[in-house]
Amino acid sequence: MENKSKNEKHKMAVIIWLAIYPLITVLCHFLGEYLQPLPTALRTLVLTLIAVPVMVYFLVPLLSRLLGTWLNK
């Protein structure tokens, strides 16, 4: 049972990475020029204010559905 739990965590980590990497890349590409003058903490705040809801409400559920068979093995 514990091994299955570890597998589920690893698989969820892969799902999150598959969502976050392209999302942050796209956000930096399109917003980087506008965010550059801001202090690092404020840039991070803006990026996370956008990224977290997109991840939680769109990307992770979408990837979980698309990869559901693999997730449930």
Short mmCIF file of N, CA and C in Angstrom, two decimals:
data_model
loop_
_atom_site.label_atom_id
_atom_site.label_comp_id
_atom_site.label_asym_id
_atom_site.label_seq_id
_atom_site.Cartn_x
_atom_site.Cartn_y
_atom_site.Cartn_z
N MET A 1 0.83 -1.20 0.00
CA MET A 1 0.00 0.00 0.00
C MET A 1 0.87 1.26 0.00
N GLU A 2 1.90 1.26 0.84
CA GLU A 2 2.77 2.43 0.92
C GLU A 2 3.48 2.68 -0.40
N ASN A 3 3.88 1.61 -1.11
CA ASN A 3 4.54 1.75 -2.40
C ASN A 3 3.63 2.41 -3.42
N LYS A 4 2.34 2.05 -3.41
CA LYS A 4 1.37 2.66 -4.33
C LYS A 4 1.25 4.15 -4.03
N SER A 5 1.24 4.52 -2.77
CA SER A 5 1.15 5.92 -2.37
C SER A 5 2.35 6.70 -2.89
N LYS A 6 3.54 6.10 -2.80
CA LYS A 6 4.75 6.75 -3.32
C LYS A 6 4.64 6.93 -4.82
N ASN A 7 4.15 5.91 -5.54
CA ASN A 7 3.97 6.01 -6.98
C ASN A 7 3.00 7.12 -7.34
N GLU A 8 1.92 7.23 -6.57
CA GLU A 8 0.93 8.27 -6.84
C GLU A 8 1.54 9.65 -6.67
N LYS A 9 2.37 9.81 -5.65
CA LYS A 9 3.03 11.11 -5.43
C LYS A 9 3.98 11.42 -6.57
N HIS A 10 4.73 10.44 -7.01
CA HIS A 10 5.66 10.65 -8.12
C HIS A 10 4.90 10.99 -9.40
N LYS A 11 3.82 10.30 -9.63
CA LYS A 11 3.03 10.56 -10.83
C LYS A 11 2.40 11.95 -10.77
N MET A 12 1.93 12.35 -9.61
CA MET A 12 1.35 13.68 -9.47
C MET A 12 2.41 14.75 -9.66
N ALA A 13 3.62 14.48 -9.18
CA ALA A 13 4.73 15.41 -9.39
C ALA A 13 5.01 15.59 -10.88
N VAL A 14 4.93 14.50 -11.64
CA VAL A 14 5.13 14.58 -13.10
C VAL A 14 4.02 15.41 -13.74
N ILE A 15 2.79 15.19 -13.32
CA ILE A 15 1.65 15.96 -13.84
C ILE A 15 1.86 17.45 -13.58
N ILE A 16 2.24 17.78 -12.36
CA ILE A 16 2.45 19.19 -12.01
C ILE A 16 3.58 19.78 -12.82
N TRP A 17 4.66 19.05 -12.99
CA TRP A 17 5.78 19.56 -13.78
C TRP A 17 5.37 19.75 -15.24
N LEU A 18 4.61 18.79 -15.79
CA LEU A 18 4.14 18.92 -17.17
C LEU A 18 3.25 20.15 -17.37
N ALA A 19 2.60 20.58 -16.31
CA ALA A 19 1.75 21.77 -16.39
C ALA A 19 2.55 23.05 -16.13
N ILE A 20 3.39 23.04 -15.11
CA ILE A 20 4.04 24.28 -14.67
C ILE A 20 5.14 24.74 -15.61
N TYR A 21 5.93 23.83 -16.14
CA TYR A 21 7.05 24.24 -16.99
C TYR A 21 6.59 25.02 -18.22
N PRO A 22 5.69 24.48 -19.03
CA PRO A 22 5.26 25.26 -20.20
C PRO A 22 4.50 26.53 -19.81
N LEU A 23 3.73 26.47 -18.72
CA LEU A 23 2.98 27.65 -18.29
C LEU A 23 3.92 28.79 -17.92
N ILE A 24 4.92 28.51 -17.10
CA ILE A 24 5.87 29.55 -16.69
C ILE A 24 6.66 30.04 -17.90
N THR A 25 7.03 29.15 -18.80
CA THR A 25 7.75 29.55 -20.00
C THR A 25 6.92 30.52 -20.84
N VAL A 26 5.65 30.20 -21.04
CA VAL A 26 4.75 31.06 -21.82
C VAL A 26 4.54 32.40 -21.11
N LEU A 27 4.30 32.36 -19.81
CA LEU A 27 4.10 33.61 -19.06
C LEU A 27 5.34 34.50 -19.13
N CYS A 28 6.50 33.92 -18.96
CA CYS A 28 7.74 34.70 -19.04
C CYS A 28 7.94 35.27 -20.44
N HIS A 29 7.62 34.48 -21.44
CA HIS A 29 7.77 34.95 -22.83
C HIS A 29 6.89 36.17 -23.11
N PHE A 30 5.62 36.06 -22.70
CA PHE A 30 4.68 37.12 -23.03
C PHE A 30 4.69 38.29 -22.03
N LEU A 31 5.03 38.04 -20.79
CA LEU A 31 4.98 39.09 -19.78
C LEU A 31 6.36 39.58 -19.33
N GLY A 32 7.40 38.85 -19.72
CA GLY A 32 8.75 39.16 -19.24
C GLY A 32 9.16 40.60 -19.47
N GLU A 33 8.87 41.12 -20.63
CA GLU A 33 9.24 42.50 -20.98
C GLU A 33 8.55 43.51 -20.05
N TYR A 34 7.30 43.23 -19.71
CA TYR A 34 6.54 44.13 -18.84
C TYR A 34 6.91 43.99 -17.37
N LEU A 35 7.33 42.78 -17.01
CA LEU A 35 7.67 42.51 -15.61
C LEU A 35 9.12 42.86 -15.27
N GLN A 36 9.96 42.97 -16.27
CA GLN A 36 11.39 43.19 -16.06
C GLN A 36 11.71 44.38 -15.15
N PRO A 37 11.03 45.50 -15.30
CA PRO A 37 11.36 46.64 -14.43
C PRO A 37 10.97 46.44 -12.96
N LEU A 38 10.11 45.49 -12.68
CA LEU A 38 9.64 45.27 -11.31
C LEU A 38 10.68 44.54 -10.47
N PRO A 39 10.65 44.76 -9.16
CA PRO A 39 11.53 43.97 -8.27
C PRO A 39 11.17 42.48 -8.36
N THR A 40 12.14 41.65 -8.07
CA THR A 40 11.95 40.20 -8.19
C THR A 40 10.73 39.70 -7.42
N ALA A 41 10.55 40.16 -6.20
CA ALA A 41 9.42 39.69 -5.39
C ALA A 41 8.08 40.05 -6.05
N LEU A 42 7.99 41.22 -6.64
CA LEU A 42 6.75 41.63 -7.30
C LEU A 42 6.53 40.85 -8.60
N ARG A 43 7.60 40.59 -9.35
CA ARG A 43 7.49 39.75 -10.57
C ARG A 43 6.97 38.37 -10.20
N THR A 44 7.54 37.80 -9.15
CA THR A 44 7.13 36.48 -8.70
C THR A 44 5.68 36.49 -8.26
N LEU A 45 5.27 37.53 -7.55
CA LEU A 45 3.89 37.66 -7.11
C LEU A 45 2.94 37.67 -8.31
N VAL A 46 3.25 38.47 -9.32
CA VAL A 46 2.39 38.55 -10.50
C VAL A 46 2.32 37.20 -11.20
N LEU A 47 3.47 36.57 -11.41
CA LEU A 47 3.49 35.28 -12.09
C LEU A 47 2.70 34.22 -11.32
N THR A 48 2.86 34.18 -10.00
CA THR A 48 2.14 33.16 -9.24
C THR A 48 0.65 33.47 -9.13
N LEU A 49 0.28 34.75 -9.13
CA LEU A 49 -1.15 35.11 -9.13
C LEU A 49 -1.84 34.61 -10.40
N ILE A 50 -1.10 34.52 -11.47
CA ILE A 50 -1.65 34.00 -12.73
C ILE A 50 -1.51 32.48 -12.79
N ALA A 51 -0.33 31.98 -12.46
CA ALA A 51 -0.02 30.56 -12.66
C ALA A 51 -0.81 29.62 -11.75
N VAL A 52 -0.96 29.96 -10.49
CA VAL A 52 -1.61 29.04 -9.54
C VAL A 52 -3.06 28.76 -9.93
N PRO A 53 -3.89 29.77 -10.19
CA PRO A 53 -5.27 29.45 -10.61
C PRO A 53 -5.33 28.68 -11.93
N VAL A 54 -4.48 29.03 -12.88
CA VAL A 54 -4.47 28.30 -14.16
C VAL A 54 -4.11 26.84 -13.92
N MET A 55 -3.14 26.60 -13.05
CA MET A 55 -2.74 25.23 -12.73
C MET A 55 -3.87 24.47 -12.04
N VAL A 56 -4.44 25.07 -10.98
CA VAL A 56 -5.41 24.38 -10.13
C VAL A 56 -6.73 24.13 -10.86
N TYR A 57 -7.19 25.10 -11.62
CA TYR A 57 -8.53 25.00 -12.21
C TYR A 57 -8.54 24.53 -13.66
N PHE A 58 -7.38 24.53 -14.32
CA PHE A 58 -7.38 24.15 -15.74
C PHE A 58 -6.36 23.07 -16.06
N LEU A 59 -5.08 23.36 -15.89
CA LEU A 59 -4.05 22.45 -16.39
C LEU A 59 -3.95 21.12 -15.66
N VAL A 60 -3.92 21.14 -14.33
CA VAL A 60 -3.80 19.88 -13.59
C VAL A 60 -5.03 19.00 -13.82
N PRO A 61 -6.26 19.54 -13.74
CA PRO A 61 -7.41 18.68 -14.04
C PRO A 61 -7.39 18.14 -15.47
N LEU A 62 -6.99 18.97 -16.42
CA LEU A 62 -6.92 18.52 -17.82
C LEU A 62 -5.90 17.39 -17.98
N LEU A 63 -4.70 17.60 -17.46
CA LEU A 63 -3.67 16.56 -17.57
C LEU A 63 -4.05 15.31 -16.78
N SER A 64 -4.72 15.47 -15.67
CA SER A 64 -5.15 14.31 -14.88
C SER A 64 -6.17 13.49 -15.67
N ARG A 65 -7.06 14.16 -16.38
CA ARG A 65 -8.02 13.44 -17.22
C ARG A 65 -7.33 12.76 -18.40
N LEU A 66 -6.43 13.50 -19.06
CA LEU A 66 -5.74 12.94 -20.23
C LEU A 66 -4.84 11.76 -19.86
N LEU A 67 -4.23 11.83 -18.69
CA LEU A 67 -3.31 10.78 -18.25
C LEU A 67 -3.91 9.91 -17.16
N GLY A 68 -5.22 9.90 -17.05
CA GLY A 68 -5.91 9.18 -15.99
C GLY A 68 -5.58 7.70 -15.94
N THR A 69 -5.50 7.06 -17.08
CA THR A 69 -5.19 5.62 -17.11
C THR A 69 -3.82 5.37 -16.48
N TRP A 70 -2.84 6.18 -16.84
CA TRP A 70 -1.51 6.04 -16.29
C TRP A 70 -1.48 6.37 -14.80
N LEU A 71 -2.20 7.41 -14.41
CA LEU A 71 -2.25 7.81 -13.00
C LEU A 71 -2.84 6.72 -12.12
N ASN A 72 -3.83 6.00 -12.62
CA ASN A 72 -4.53 5.02 -11.81
C ASN A 72 -3.92 3.62 -11.86
N LYS A 73 -2.80 3.44 -12.54
CA LYS A 73 -2.14 2.12 -12.59
C LYS A 73 -1.46 1.83 -11.29
#
